[in-house]
PDB file of C-alpha atoms in Angstrom:
ATOM      1  CA  MET H  17      11.683  17.004 -11.660  1.00  0.00           C
ATOM      2  CA  SER H  18      11.868  20.107  -9.497  1.00  0.00           C
ATOM      3  CA  GLY H  19      13.841  18.817  -6.557  1.00  0.00           C
ATOM      4  CA  ASP H  20      11.081  19.797  -4.131  1.00  0.00           C
ATOM      5  CA  VAL H  21       9.923  16.999  -1.891  1.00  0.00           C
ATOM      6  CA  SER H  22       6.581  16.981  -0.170  1.00  0.00           C
ATOM      7  CA  PHE H  23       5.784  13.963   1.942  1.00  0.00           C
ATOM      8  CA  TYR H  24       3.643  13.605   5.036  1.00  0.00           C
ATOM      9  CA  VAL H  25       4.983  11.225   7.643  1.00  0.00           C
ATOM     10  CA  PRO H  26       2.552  10.521  10.453  1.00  0.00           C
ATOM     11  CA  SER H  27       3.787  10.949  13.998  1.00  0.00           C
ATOM     12  CA  LEU H  28       5.833   8.067  15.288  1.00  0.00           C
ATOM     13  CA  SER H  29       6.330   7.048  18.863  1.00  0.00           C
ATOM     14  CA  GLU H  30       3.693   9.189  20.485  1.00  0.00           C
ATOM     15  CA  ASP H  31       4.148   7.035  23.587  1.00  0.00           C
ATOM     16  CA  GLY H  32       7.943   7.237  23.543  1.00  0.00           C
ATOM     17  CA  GLN H  33       8.424   3.759  22.062  1.00  0.00           C
ATOM     18  CA  LEU H  34       8.218   2.439  18.530  1.00  0.00           C
ATOM     19  CA  ASP H  35       5.729  -0.342  17.923  1.00  0.00           C
ATOM     20  CA  GLU H  36       6.123  -3.102  15.313  1.00  0.00           C
ATOM     21  CA  GLU H  37       4.273  -1.174  12.601  1.00  0.00           C
ATOM     22  CA  GLU H  38       6.430   1.912  13.127  1.00  0.00           C
ATOM     23  CA  LEU H  39       9.596  -0.191  13.036  1.00  0.00           C
ATOM     24  CA  THR H  40       8.418  -1.883   9.842  1.00  0.00           C
ATOM     25  CA  LEU H  41       7.800   1.482   8.190  1.00  0.00           C
ATOM     26  CA  LEU H  42      11.223   2.800   9.219  1.00  0.00           C
ATOM     27  CA  GLN H  43      12.937  -0.393   8.032  1.00  0.00           C
ATOM     28  CA  THR H  44      11.204  -0.004   4.660  1.00  0.00           C
ATOM     29  CA  LEU H  45      12.435   3.586   4.328  1.00  0.00           C
ATOM     30  CA  LYS H  46      15.933   2.483   5.334  1.00  0.00           C
ATOM     31  CA  GLY H  47      15.778  -0.202   2.641  1.00  0.00           C
ATOM     32  CA  TYR H  48      15.056   2.449   0.010  1.00  0.00           C
ATOM     33  CA  MET H  49      18.091   4.444   1.146  1.00  0.00           C
ATOM     34  CA  VAL H  50      20.335   1.356   1.092  1.00  0.00           C
ATOM     35  CA  ASP H  51      19.157   0.624  -2.460  1.00  0.00           C
ATOM     36  CA  VAL H  52      20.000   4.194  -3.515  1.00  0.00           C
ATOM     37  CA  LYS H  53      23.424   3.999  -1.878  1.00  0.00           C
ATOM     38  CA  ASN H  54      24.158   0.710  -3.638  1.00  0.00           C
ATOM     39  CA  ALA H  55      23.045   2.161  -6.971  1.00  0.00           C
ATOM     40  CA  LEU H  56      25.460   5.062  -6.540  1.00  0.00           C
ATOM     41  CA  TYR H  57      28.411   2.682  -6.361  1.00  0.00           C
ATOM     42  CA  SER H  58      30.336   1.319  -9.309  1.00  0.00           C
ATOM     43  CA  SER H  59      30.367  -2.466  -9.563  1.00  0.00           C
ATOM     44  CA  LYS H  60      33.860  -2.225 -11.057  1.00  0.00           C
ATOM     45  CA  THR H  61      35.496  -0.189  -8.299  1.00  0.00           C
ATOM     46  CA  ASN H  62      33.140  -0.813  -5.346  1.00  0.00           C
ATOM     47  CA  GLN H  63      33.328   2.934  -4.696  1.00  0.00           C
ATOM     48  CA  GLU H  64      30.974   5.809  -5.336  1.00  0.00           C
ATOM     49  CA  ASN H  65      30.659   6.343  -9.045  1.00  0.00           C
ATOM     50  CA  SER H  66      31.810   9.923  -9.609  1.00  0.00           C
ATOM     51  CA  ASN H  67      31.013   9.593 -13.311  1.00  0.00           C
ATOM     52  CA  LEU H  68      27.231   9.296 -12.931  1.00  0.00           C
ATOM     53  CA  THR H  69      25.370  11.449 -15.398  1.00  0.00           C
ATOM     54  CA  MET H  70      22.314  13.482 -14.419  1.00  0.00           C
ATOM     55  CA  SER H  71      20.246  11.024 -16.417  1.00  0.00           C
ATOM     56  CA  GLU H  72      21.644   8.069 -14.468  1.00  0.00           C
ATOM     57  CA  LEU H  73      21.073   9.867 -11.169  1.00  0.00           C
ATOM     58  CA  LYS H  74      17.500  10.674 -12.168  1.00  0.00           C
ATOM     59  CA  GLU H  75      16.940   7.006 -13.023  1.00  0.00           C
ATOM     60  CA  ILE H  76      18.246   5.932  -9.604  1.00  0.00           C
ATOM     61  CA  ILE H  77      15.836   8.334  -7.915  1.00  0.00           C
ATOM     62  CA  ILE H  78      12.881   7.226 -10.035  1.00  0.00           C
ATOM     63  CA  THR H  79      13.679   3.563  -9.485  1.00  0.00           C
ATOM     64  CA  HIS H  80      14.323   3.603  -5.761  1.00  0.00           C
ATOM     65  CA  ILE H  81      12.682   6.557  -4.028  1.00  0.00           C
ATOM     66  CA  ASN H  82      10.016   8.045  -6.280  1.00  0.00           C
ATOM     67  CA  LYS H  83       7.174   6.607  -4.206  1.00  0.00           C
ATOM     68  CA  ASP H  84       4.100   8.154  -2.705  1.00  0.00           C
ATOM     69  CA  SER H  85       2.846   7.335   0.772  1.00  0.00           C
ATOM     70  CA  ILE H  86       0.503   4.618  -0.520  1.00  0.00           C
ATOM     71  CA  ASP H  87       3.384   2.830  -2.292  1.00  0.00           C
ATOM     72  CA  ILE H  88       5.538   3.075   0.825  1.00  0.00           C
ATOM     73  CA  TYR H  89       2.844   1.625   3.059  1.00  0.00           C
ATOM     74  CA  GLU H  90       2.159  -1.162   0.555  1.00  0.00           C
ATOM     75  CA  ASP H  91       5.872  -2.022   0.447  1.00  0.00           C
ATOM     76  CA  ALA H  92       6.083  -1.957   4.245  1.00  0.00           C
ATOM     77  CA  TYR H  93       3.025  -4.017   5.009  1.00  0.00           C
ATOM     78  CA  GLN H  94       2.545  -6.262   1.969  1.00  0.00           C
ATOM     79  CA  ALA H  95       3.911  -9.279   3.839  1.00  0.00           C
ATOM     80  CA  ASN H  96       1.549  -8.671   6.789  1.00  0.00           C
TER      81      ASN H  96
END
């Protein structure tokens, strides 16, 4: 894992307003970030876990945000 991130996000709101599909995509991305934030917290202290190892951090990233654009779109629109 190099730490470099390369991800193409198509233009949103070309007309100045977000449509339902754009909102769905953004809500999906927000959900990933909420999942990461929750994974960074200790269930014992309900605070950020300052004792996370690099291995645990890597696992959080792989589990919650290691997705390509196809995976993201499938997650966003699978219910539609």
